[in-house]
Amino acid sequence: MLTIDSDVAVLGAGIVGVSTALHLQARGRSVVLVDRRGPGEETSYGNAGLIERSSVVPYAFPRSVLTLLRFALNRSADVRYHWTHLPRVAPWLFQYWRHSSPRHLADAARDMLPLIERCVSEHQLLLKDAEATHLARETGWLELCRTPKDLAFSREAAERLGEYGLSYDLLDRSQLHDLEPAINPSVFGAIHWRDPVTVSSPGAVTKAYAELFLRRGGRFVHADARQVKQSDGHWKLPSEAGEVRARDVVLALGAWSTDVTEQLGYRIPLAVKRGYHMHFSPPAGVSLNRPILSEYGGFVLSPMLDGIRLTTGIELAPRDSAPTPVQLDKAEAIARSLIPLGNRVEPEAWMGVRPCLPDMKPVIGGAGKHPGLWFNFGHAHHGFTLGPVTGRLLAEQMTGETPAADLLPYRACRF
C-alpha cells in the first residue's frame, strides 16, 4: 500500500481543521488534511455566515424561570428537544446550567475574549491570501426589536458590554427601514452591531481556504478518522489514496470528535446542538443587505449566494437521528411576518450539528495521554468565527512558538 508521509495529519476539513492546516503549513510543517467528505461540507457549510466580533459573552443556559418554563413546553421556535433524548443529555445540561451562573459566565467571557478579539483580523488575512475577499461584507448585522420594551432591553444589554469597546447604533423605526427597506414597518427598531463581518457563503469561504492550502503544497485525502491508530511513534490512518502516516495528528472533527476521543480513552463532555437552514428566493425588489437576528424565534436571516438563508436556533436531539425540522417551520412562520421571503429554494431542509462543551469554551492543545495528539474542537456556535484564530494558536503551540493567547483555559484535562 502506498504510504503518505507528513509531519501532521489534520482530521476534519471544516473551518477549524482547514485553518489549522494552513497555519501549520505556514510554519514549515508538511500537512495532510483528512475528511470523509470535501472541505467545508458539514457544519462549516450551513451556518449563518457571521464572523461574530460582538459576541463577547458566550451563549449561556437561560436562568430565567419564565424562559425555562417556555422552553419546557417544547413549542418555541428557538429551542426544541426530543423527549426521549432528555435523560441522556440531562447531566450535560446540568453542567451547562452550572457554568452559566453569573460568576462562571463572566469567567468564560474573560477566557474567550482573546479569541473573539482576533476573529475578524485572522479571517481577513486568510480571505486576502485565498482571494476570497469578495465573499465578505463589512456591514455588521441587525438585532431586531419588535416593541419599545424589546429595544429598551437590548439597549441595556448593549450598554453592559461597554467595557469591550464594541461599535453599535441604536436604530428607531425610521432608521431601521432606511437601512433595510424590506423589513416589515411594524418592527419598532434594532441594534446595529457594526464590528462583525459577514460572508455570503461560509461553505465557499472554507473551500477557498482549502484551495489555498492545496496551492501551497498541502494534500487532501478522504478517510474515516475513526480508524486512526498510533504505533511505532507515528499516527496511521488508511485512506483511499494509501496509508497516511504522521508524527502528529490534530483532531478537529467538531461534533464527531468524541468518536475518536472515546476510543482513545478520553472522557470529554461534548454534546451537540442541532440546527437547520433553508434558502428562500425573495420576490423581485426584496433584498437584505446584512443578516438580521430575531430574538423572538431565535433565528437568523442572512443574504447568501443561494438566496436568503434562514438558520434556526437549537434542537437537542441525538446527533445522528433523522432530521425533525419542526423548528424550521415555526421559525419560517415568524420570519415571514418580518420580511417577504418568497419560495423555498431546496426541497428539504439542511441540518447541521454544533459541538458544545458545558463551560462554553473549546478544547485547544495537547491531548495529554498520547504524545503527538492534539485537540481543536468544541467551538459551539462560533466555529466559523473562531476557526482561523484557534488554528493559529494551536499551530503556534505545536511548533514551539509562544501562542498569541494563553491556552490554559482551553486545556483538555480541565474536565
CSV table of C-alpha atoms in Angstrom, one decimal:
chain,number,residue,atom,x,y,z
A,1,MET,CA,0.0,0.0,0.0
A,2,LEU,CA,1.2,3.5,-0.8
A,3,THR,CA,2.3,5.5,2.3
A,4,ILE,CA,1.6,9.2,2.5
A,5,ASP,CA,4.1,10.6,5.0
A,6,SER,CA,3.7,14.0,6.6
A,7,ASP,CA,4.6,15.9,9.7
A,8,VAL,CA,1.0,16.4,10.7
A,9,ALA,CA,-2.4,14.9,9.8
A,10,VAL,CA,-5.3,17.2,10.5
A,11,LEU,CA,-8.5,15.2,10.9
A,12,GLY,CA,-11.5,17.2,9.8
A,13,ALA,CA,-11.8,19.7,6.9
A,14,GLY,CA,-14.2,22.1,8.4
A,15,ILE,CA,-13.2,25.7,9.0
A,16,VAL,CA,-11.3,24.7,12.2
A,17,GLY,CA,-9.3,21.9,10.5
A,18,VAL,CA,-8.6,23.8,7.3
A,19,SER,CA,-7.4,26.8,9.3
A,20,THR,CA,-5.2,24.7,11.5
A,21,ALA,CA,-3.7,23.0,8.4
A,22,LEU,CA,-3.0,26.4,6.8
A,23,HIS,CA,-1.3,27.8,9.9
A,24,LEU,CA,0.9,24.6,10.4
A,25,GLN,CA,1.8,24.8,6.7
A,26,ALA,CA,2.8,28.4,7.1
A,27,ARG,CA,5.2,27.4,9.9
A,28,GLY,CA,7.0,24.8,7.7
A,29,ARG,CA,5.2,21.7,8.5
A,30,SER,CA,4.1,19.2,5.8
A,31,VAL,CA,0.4,18.6,6.4
A,32,VAL,CA,-2.2,16.1,5.1
A,33,LEU,CA,-5.9,17.2,5.6
A,34,VAL,CA,-8.3,14.3,6.1
A,35,ASP,CA,-12.1,14.1,5.9
A,36,ARG,CA,-14.7,11.7,4.8
A,37,ARG,CA,-16.3,14.5,2.7
A,38,GLY,CA,-15.0,17.5,0.9
A,39,PRO,CA,-13.8,20.6,2.7
A,40,GLY,CA,-16.5,22.7,4.3
A,41,GLU,CA,-19.3,20.3,3.6
A,42,GLU,CA,-20.6,19.7,7.2
A,43,THR,CA,-21.3,22.4,9.8
A,44,SER,CA,-19.0,24.9,8.2
A,45,TYR,CA,-21.3,24.9,5.2
A,46,GLY,CA,-24.7,25.6,6.9
A,47,ASN,CA,-24.2,28.4,9.4
A,48,ALA,CA,-25.4,32.0,9.3
A,49,GLY,CA,-22.0,33.3,8.0
A,50,LEU,CA,-21.2,35.6,10.9
A,51,ILE,CA,-17.7,36.4,12.0
A,52,GLU,CA,-19.1,37.4,15.3
A,53,ARG,CA,-16.8,40.0,16.8
A,54,SER,CA,-19.6,41.3,19.0
A,55,SER,CA,-20.4,38.0,20.8
A,56,VAL,CA,-18.1,38.6,23.7
A,57,VAL,CA,-20.4,36.8,26.1
A,58,PRO,CA,-20.9,33.1,25.3
A,59,TYR,CA,-24.4,31.7,24.7
A,60,ALA,CA,-25.4,30.6,28.2
A,61,PHE,CA,-28.1,28.3,29.6
A,62,PRO,CA,-31.1,30.5,30.5
A,63,ARG,CA,-31.5,31.3,34.2
A,64,SER,CA,-35.0,32.9,33.9
A,65,VAL,CA,-37.7,30.7,35.3
A,66,LEU,CA,-40.2,32.1,32.8
A,67,THR,CA,-37.8,31.3,29.9
A,68,LEU,CA,-37.2,27.8,31.2
A,69,LEU,CA,-41.0,27.2,31.5
A,70,ARG,CA,-41.5,28.4,27.9
A,71,PHE,CA,-38.8,26.0,26.7
A,72,ALA,CA,-40.2,23.2,28.8
A,73,LEU,CA,-43.4,23.3,26.8
A,74,ASN,CA,-41.4,22.4,23.7
A,75,ARG,CA,-43.4,24.7,21.4
A,76,SER,CA,-41.0,27.5,20.9
A,77,ALA,CA,-39.1,28.2,17.6
A,78,ASP,CA,-35.8,29.0,19.3
A,79,VAL,CA,-35.3,25.8,21.4
A,80,ARG,CA,-36.7,22.4,20.8
A,81,TYR,CA,-35.9,19.0,22.1
A,82,HIS,CA,-36.6,15.3,21.7
A,83,TRP,CA,-38.3,14.0,24.8
A,84,THR,CA,-36.5,10.6,24.5
A,85,HIS,CA,-33.2,12.4,24.4
A,86,LEU,CA,-33.6,14.3,27.7
A,87,PRO,CA,-32.5,11.5,30.1
A,88,ARG,CA,-29.3,11.1,28.1
A,89,VAL,CA,-28.4,14.8,27.8
A,90,ALA,CA,-29.7,15.9,31.3
A,91,PRO,CA,-26.3,15.5,33.1
A,92,TRP,CA,-24.7,17.7,30.4
A,93,LEU,CA,-27.4,20.3,30.6
A,94,PHE,CA,-27.0,20.4,34.4
A,95,GLN,CA,-23.3,21.1,33.9
A,96,TYR,CA,-24.1,23.8,31.3
A,97,TRP,CA,-26.6,25.4,33.7
A,98,ARG,CA,-23.9,25.4,36.5
A,99,HIS,CA,-21.4,27.1,34.2
A,100,SER,CA,-23.9,29.7,33.2
A,101,SER,CA,-24.1,31.2,36.6
A,102,PRO,CA,-23.2,34.9,36.6
A,103,ARG,CA,-19.7,34.3,38.1
A,104,HIS,CA,-18.9,31.4,35.8
A,105,LEU,CA,-20.3,33.1,32.7
A,106,ALA,CA,-18.1,36.2,33.5
A,107,ASP,CA,-15.1,33.8,33.7
A,108,ALA,CA,-16.0,32.2,30.4
A,109,ALA,CA,-16.4,35.6,28.7
A,110,ARG,CA,-12.9,36.7,30.0
A,111,ASP,CA,-11.3,33.5,28.8
A,112,MET,CA,-13.0,33.7,25.3
A,113,LEU,CA,-12.2,37.4,24.8
A,114,PRO,CA,-8.7,36.9,23.4
A,115,LEU,CA,-10.2,34.7,20.7
A,116,ILE,CA,-13.1,36.9,19.9
A,117,GLU,CA,-10.9,40.0,19.7
A,118,ARG,CA,-8.8,38.3,16.9
A,119,CYS,CA,-11.6,36.7,14.9
A,120,VAL,CA,-12.1,39.4,12.2
A,121,SER,CA,-8.4,40.1,11.7
A,122,GLU,CA,-7.4,36.4,11.4
A,123,HIS,CA,-10.2,35.8,8.8
A,124,GLN,CA,-9.2,38.9,6.9
A,125,LEU,CA,-5.7,37.6,6.4
A,126,LEU,CA,-6.9,34.3,5.1
A,127,LEU,CA,-9.6,35.9,2.9
A,128,LYS,CA,-6.9,38.0,1.2
A,129,ASP,CA,-4.5,35.2,0.7
A,130,ALA,CA,-7.3,32.9,-0.6
A,131,GLU,CA,-8.5,35.6,-3.0
A,132,ALA,CA,-12.0,35.4,-1.3
A,133,THR,CA,-12.5,38.9,-0.1
A,134,HIS,CA,-15.4,39.3,-2.5
A,135,LEU,CA,-17.3,36.8,-0.2
A,136,ALA,CA,-17.1,39.1,2.8
A,137,ARG,CA,-19.2,42.1,3.8
A,138,GLU,CA,-18.3,44.7,6.5
A,139,THR,CA,-21.9,45.6,7.1
A,140,GLY,CA,-22.4,44.2,10.5
A,141,TRP,CA,-25.8,42.6,11.5
A,142,LEU,CA,-29.1,43.7,13.0
A,143,GLU,CA,-30.8,42.6,16.2
A,144,LEU,CA,-34.4,43.3,15.6
A,145,CYS,CA,-36.6,44.7,18.3
A,146,ARG,CA,-40.4,44.4,17.7
A,147,THR,CA,-41.6,46.6,20.6
A,148,PRO,CA,-40.3,49.6,22.6
A,149,LYS,CA,-39.8,47.2,25.5
A,150,ASP,CA,-37.6,44.9,23.3
A,151,LEU,CA,-35.5,47.9,22.2
A,152,ALA,CA,-35.0,49.1,25.8
A,153,PHE,CA,-33.9,45.6,26.9
A,154,SER,CA,-31.5,45.3,24.0
A,155,ARG,CA,-30.1,48.8,24.7
A,156,GLU,CA,-29.4,47.9,28.3
A,157,ALA,CA,-27.8,44.7,27.3
A,158,ALA,CA,-25.6,46.5,24.8
A,159,GLU,CA,-24.6,49.2,27.4
A,160,ARG,CA,-23.5,46.4,29.8
A,161,LEU,CA,-20.9,45.5,27.2
A,162,GLY,CA,-19.4,49.0,27.2
A,163,GLU,CA,-16.1,47.8,28.6
A,164,TYR,CA,-15.4,45.8,25.4
A,165,GLY,CA,-15.5,48.9,23.2
A,166,LEU,CA,-18.0,47.4,20.7
A,167,SER,CA,-19.4,49.6,17.9
A,168,TYR,CA,-23.2,49.7,17.6
A,169,ASP,CA,-26.0,52.0,16.7
A,170,LEU,CA,-29.5,52.2,18.2
A,171,LEU,CA,-32.0,52.4,15.3
A,172,ASP,CA,-35.5,53.7,15.6
A,173,ARG,CA,-38.2,52.5,13.2
A,174,SER,CA,-37.4,55.1,10.5
A,175,GLN,CA,-33.6,54.5,10.7
A,176,LEU,CA,-34.1,50.7,10.5
A,177,HIS,CA,-36.2,50.9,7.4
A,178,ASP,CA,-33.9,53.3,5.7
A,179,LEU,CA,-31.2,50.7,6.2
A,180,GLU,CA,-33.3,47.6,5.4
A,181,PRO,CA,-36.5,48.7,3.4
A,182,ALA,CA,-37.7,45.1,3.1
A,183,ILE,CA,-38.3,44.7,6.8
A,184,ASN,CA,-41.9,45.0,8.0
A,185,PRO,CA,-42.6,48.6,9.1
A,186,SER,CA,-44.2,47.2,12.3
A,187,VAL,CA,-40.8,46.3,13.7
A,188,PHE,CA,-40.0,49.1,16.2
A,189,GLY,CA,-36.2,49.3,15.9
A,190,ALA,CA,-32.9,47.5,16.1
A,191,ILE,CA,-29.4,47.3,17.4
A,192,HIS,CA,-26.9,47.6,14.5
A,193,TRP,CA,-23.7,45.7,15.6
A,194,ARG,CA,-21.1,47.1,13.3
A,195,ASP,CA,-17.9,45.2,14.3
A,196,PRO,CA,-18.8,41.8,12.9
A,197,VAL,CA,-18.0,40.8,9.3
A,198,THR,CA,-20.4,38.5,7.4
A,199,VAL,CA,-20.0,36.3,4.4
A,200,SER,CA,-22.2,35.3,1.5
A,201,SER,CA,-21.3,31.6,1.7
A,202,PRO,CA,-19.4,30.1,4.6
A,203,GLY,CA,-19.0,26.9,2.7
A,204,ALA,CA,-17.4,28.7,-0.2
A,205,VAL,CA,-15.0,30.5,2.2
A,206,THR,CA,-14.0,27.3,3.8
A,207,LYS,CA,-13.4,25.7,0.3
A,208,ALA,CA,-11.4,28.8,-0.7
A,209,TYR,CA,-9.1,28.4,2.3
A,210,ALA,CA,-8.7,24.6,1.5
A,211,GLU,CA,-7.8,25.5,-2.1
A,212,LEU,CA,-5.2,27.9,-0.7
A,213,PHE,CA,-3.8,25.1,1.4
A,214,LEU,CA,-3.6,22.8,-1.7
A,215,ARG,CA,-1.9,25.6,-3.8
A,216,ARG,CA,0.7,25.9,-1.2
A,217,GLY,CA,1.6,22.2,-1.4
A,218,GLY,CA,-0.8,20.6,1.0
A,219,ARG,CA,-2.6,17.4,0.4
A,220,PHE,CA,-6.2,16.3,1.0
A,221,VAL,CA,-7.4,12.7,1.3
A,222,HIS,CA,-10.7,11.0,2.0
A,223,ALA,CA,-10.7,8.7,5.0
A,224,ASP,CA,-12.6,7.6,8.1
A,225,ALA,CA,-10.9,9.3,11.1
A,226,ARG,CA,-12.2,6.7,13.5
A,227,GLN,CA,-9.6,4.3,12.1
A,228,VAL,CA,-6.6,6.4,13.3
A,229,LYS,CA,-4.1,4.4,15.4
A,230,GLN,CA,-0.8,5.1,17.0
A,231,SER,CA,2.1,2.7,16.5
A,232,ASP,CA,5.9,2.9,16.2
A,233,GLY,CA,5.9,6.5,17.1
A,234,HIS,CA,3.5,7.5,14.3
A,235,TRP,CA,-0.2,8.0,13.8
A,236,LYS,CA,-1.5,5.9,11.0
A,237,LEU,CA,-4.8,6.0,9.1
A,238,PRO,CA,-5.9,4.1,6.0
A,239,SER,CA,-7.3,6.3,3.2
A,240,GLU,CA,-8.4,5.9,-0.4
A,241,ALA,CA,-5.0,7.2,-1.5
A,242,GLY,CA,-2.9,5.0,0.8
A,243,GLU,CA,-1.9,4.8,4.4
A,244,VAL,CA,-1.5,8.3,6.0
A,245,ARG,CA,1.4,8.4,8.4
A,246,ALA,CA,2.3,11.4,10.6
A,247,ARG,CA,4.2,12.2,13.8
A,248,ASP,CA,1.4,14.4,15.0
A,249,VAL,CA,-2.3,14.3,14.5
A,250,VAL,CA,-4.8,17.1,15.1
A,251,LEU,CA,-8.4,16.2,16.0
A,252,ALA,CA,-10.7,18.9,14.5
A,253,LEU,CA,-13.8,16.8,13.8
A,254,GLY,CA,-16.3,19.1,15.6
A,255,ALA,CA,-19.3,17.2,16.7
A,256,TRP,CA,-17.7,13.9,15.6
A,257,SER,CA,-14.6,14.4,17.8
A,258,THR,CA,-15.8,12.1,20.5
A,259,ASP,CA,-16.0,9.2,18.1
A,260,VAL,CA,-12.2,9.2,18.3
A,261,THR,CA,-11.5,10.6,21.8
A,262,GLU,CA,-13.6,7.9,23.5
A,263,GLN,CA,-11.9,5.1,21.7
A,264,LEU,CA,-8.6,6.6,22.8
A,265,GLY,CA,-9.7,6.8,26.5
A,266,TYR,CA,-10.6,10.4,26.8
A,267,ARG,CA,-13.9,11.5,28.5
A,268,ILE,CA,-14.7,14.9,27.2
A,269,PRO,CA,-18.3,16.1,27.8
A,270,LEU,CA,-19.1,17.1,24.2
A,271,ALA,CA,-22.8,17.5,23.3
A,272,VAL,CA,-24.4,18.7,20.2
A,273,LYS,CA,-27.0,21.4,19.4
A,274,ARG,CA,-28.6,20.6,16.1
A,275,GLY,CA,-29.8,23.3,13.7
A,276,TYR,CA,-31.5,23.7,10.3
A,277,HIS,CA,-31.4,26.1,7.4
A,278,MET,CA,-33.4,26.7,4.3
A,279,HIS,CA,-32.8,29.2,1.4
A,280,PHE,CA,-35.6,31.4,0.1
A,281,SER,CA,-35.9,33.2,-3.2
A,282,PRO,CA,-37.5,36.6,-2.3
A,283,PRO,CA,-39.9,38.4,-4.7
A,284,ALA,CA,-38.5,40.9,-7.1
A,285,GLY,CA,-37.3,44.1,-5.4
A,286,VAL,CA,-36.9,42.4,-2.0
A,287,SER,CA,-33.4,42.1,-0.6
A,288,LEU,CA,-31.3,42.1,2.6
A,289,ASN,CA,-28.0,43.9,2.9
A,290,ARG,CA,-26.9,42.3,6.1
A,291,PRO,CA,-28.0,39.4,8.4
A,292,ILE,CA,-30.9,40.0,10.9
A,293,LEU,CA,-31.5,38.3,14.1
A,294,SER,CA,-34.9,37.8,15.6
A,295,GLU,CA,-34.5,37.1,19.3
A,296,TYR,CA,-38.2,36.1,19.3
A,297,GLY,CA,-37.7,32.9,17.4
A,298,GLY,CA,-34.0,32.6,17.8
A,299,PHE,CA,-33.2,32.5,14.1
A,300,VAL,CA,-31.0,34.5,11.7
A,301,LEU,CA,-31.9,35.6,8.2
A,302,SER,CA,-28.7,36.0,6.1
A,303,PRO,CA,-28.3,37.2,2.5
A,304,MET,CA,-26.4,34.4,0.8
A,305,LEU,CA,-25.4,33.5,-2.8
A,306,ASP,CA,-28.2,30.9,-2.9
A,307,GLY,CA,-30.9,33.3,-1.6
A,308,ILE,CA,-31.9,34.4,1.9
A,309,ARG,CA,-30.8,31.7,4.4
A,310,LEU,CA,-32.9,31.1,7.5
A,311,THR,CA,-30.9,29.4,10.2
A,312,THR,CA,-32.6,28.1,13.3
A,313,GLY,CA,-31.8,28.0,16.9
A,314,ILE,CA,-31.2,24.9,19.0
A,315,GLU,CA,-32.5,21.4,18.7
A,316,LEU,CA,-31.5,19.0,21.5
A,317,ALA,CA,-31.6,15.5,19.8
A,318,PRO,CA,-29.2,12.6,19.1
A,319,ARG,CA,-26.5,13.7,16.7
A,320,ASP,CA,-27.2,11.0,14.1
A,321,SER,CA,-31.0,10.7,14.4
A,322,ALA,CA,-33.2,11.7,11.5
A,323,PRO,CA,-34.0,15.4,10.9
A,324,THR,CA,-37.1,16.7,12.5
A,325,PRO,CA,-37.4,20.3,11.1
A,326,VAL,CA,-40.5,21.3,13.0
A,327,GLN,CA,-38.4,24.2,14.4
A,328,LEU,CA,-37.6,25.4,10.9
A,329,ASP,CA,-41.4,25.6,10.1
A,330,LYS,CA,-42.1,27.6,13.2
A,331,ALA,CA,-39.2,30.0,12.5
A,332,GLU,CA,-40.3,30.4,8.9
A,333,ALA,CA,-43.8,31.5,10.0
A,334,ILE,CA,-42.3,34.2,12.2
A,335,ALA,CA,-39.7,35.2,9.6
A,336,ARG,CA,-42.5,35.7,7.0
A,337,SER,CA,-44.0,38.3,9.3
A,338,LEU,CA,-40.7,40.3,9.2
A,339,ILE,CA,-39.8,40.2,5.5
A,340,PRO,CA,-41.3,38.8,2.3
A,341,LEU,CA,-39.3,35.5,1.9
A,342,GLY,CA,-40.8,34.1,-1.3
A,343,ASN,CA,-40.5,30.4,-2.1
A,344,ARG,CA,-38.2,27.8,-0.6
A,345,VAL,CA,-35.3,27.0,-2.8
A,346,GLU,CA,-34.4,23.5,-1.7
A,347,PRO,CA,-36.9,20.6,-1.4
A,348,GLU,CA,-35.5,19.6,2.1
A,349,ALA,CA,-34.0,21.4,5.0
A,350,TRP,CA,-30.3,21.2,5.6
A,351,MET,CA,-29.3,20.0,9.1
A,352,GLY,CA,-26.0,20.6,11.0
A,353,VAL,CA,-24.6,19.9,14.4
A,354,ARG,CA,-22.8,22.3,16.7
A,355,PRO,CA,-20.2,20.8,19.0
A,356,CYS,CA,-20.7,22.2,22.5
A,357,LEU,CA,-18.9,21.9,25.9
A,358,PRO,CA,-20.7,22.7,29.1
A,359,ASP,CA,-18.3,25.5,30.1
A,360,MET,CA,-18.8,27.2,26.7
A,361,LYS,CA,-15.1,27.0,25.7
A,362,PRO,CA,-13.4,24.8,23.1
A,363,VAL,CA,-10.7,22.3,23.7
A,364,ILE,CA,-7.3,23.5,22.2
A,365,GLY,CA,-4.0,21.9,22.8
A,366,GLY,CA,-2.2,18.7,23.6
A,367,ALA,CA,-4.4,15.7,24.5
A,368,GLY,CA,-2.2,14.7,27.4
A,369,LYS,CA,-2.1,10.9,27.4
A,370,HIS,CA,-0.8,10.4,23.9
A,371,PRO,CA,2.3,12.1,22.5
A,372,GLY,CA,1.6,13.8,19.2
A,373,LEU,CA,-2.2,14.0,19.7
A,374,TRP,CA,-3.7,17.5,19.6
A,375,PHE,CA,-7.2,18.7,20.0
A,376,ASN,CA,-9.1,21.7,18.4
A,377,PHE,CA,-12.8,21.3,18.7
A,378,GLY,CA,-15.9,22.3,20.7
A,379,HIS,CA,-16.4,25.8,19.3
A,380,ALA,CA,-20.2,25.6,19.8
A,381,HIS,CA,-21.9,28.5,18.0
A,382,HIS,CA,-18.6,30.1,17.0
A,383,GLY,CA,-16.8,27.6,14.9
A,384,PHE,CA,-16.9,29.7,11.7
A,385,THR,CA,-16.0,32.8,13.8
A,386,LEU,CA,-13.0,31.3,15.6
A,387,GLY,CA,-11.6,28.7,13.2
A,388,PRO,CA,-8.7,30.8,11.9
A,389,VAL,CA,-7.9,32.1,15.5
A,390,THR,CA,-7.8,28.7,17.2
A,391,GLY,CA,-6.0,27.2,14.2
A,392,ARG,CA,-3.2,29.8,14.6
A,393,LEU,CA,-3.0,29.3,18.3
A,394,LEU,CA,-2.7,25.6,18.1
A,395,ALA,CA,-0.1,25.8,15.3
A,396,GLU,CA,1.9,28.2,17.4
A,397,GLN,CA,1.9,25.8,20.3
A,398,MET,CA,2.7,22.7,18.2
A,399,THR,CA,5.7,24.4,16.5
A,400,GLY,CA,7.2,25.8,19.7
A,401,GLU,CA,6.1,29.4,19.4
A,402,THR,CA,4.5,31.3,22.2
A,403,PRO,CA,0.8,31.4,21.4
A,404,ALA,CA,-0.7,34.8,20.9
A,405,ALA,CA,-3.2,34.0,23.7
A,406,ASP,CA,-2.9,31.8,26.8
A,407,LEU,CA,-4.2,28.3,26.0
A,408,LEU,CA,-4.5,27.3,29.6
A,409,PRO,CA,-8.3,27.9,29.8
A,410,TYR,CA,-8.9,25.5,26.9
A,411,ARG,CA,-6.8,22.5,28.0
A,412,ALA,CA,-8.4,19.1,27.6
A,413,CYS,CA,-7.5,18.0,31.2
A,414,ARG,CA,-9.9,20.6,32.7
A,415,PHE,CA,-12.7,18.0,32.6
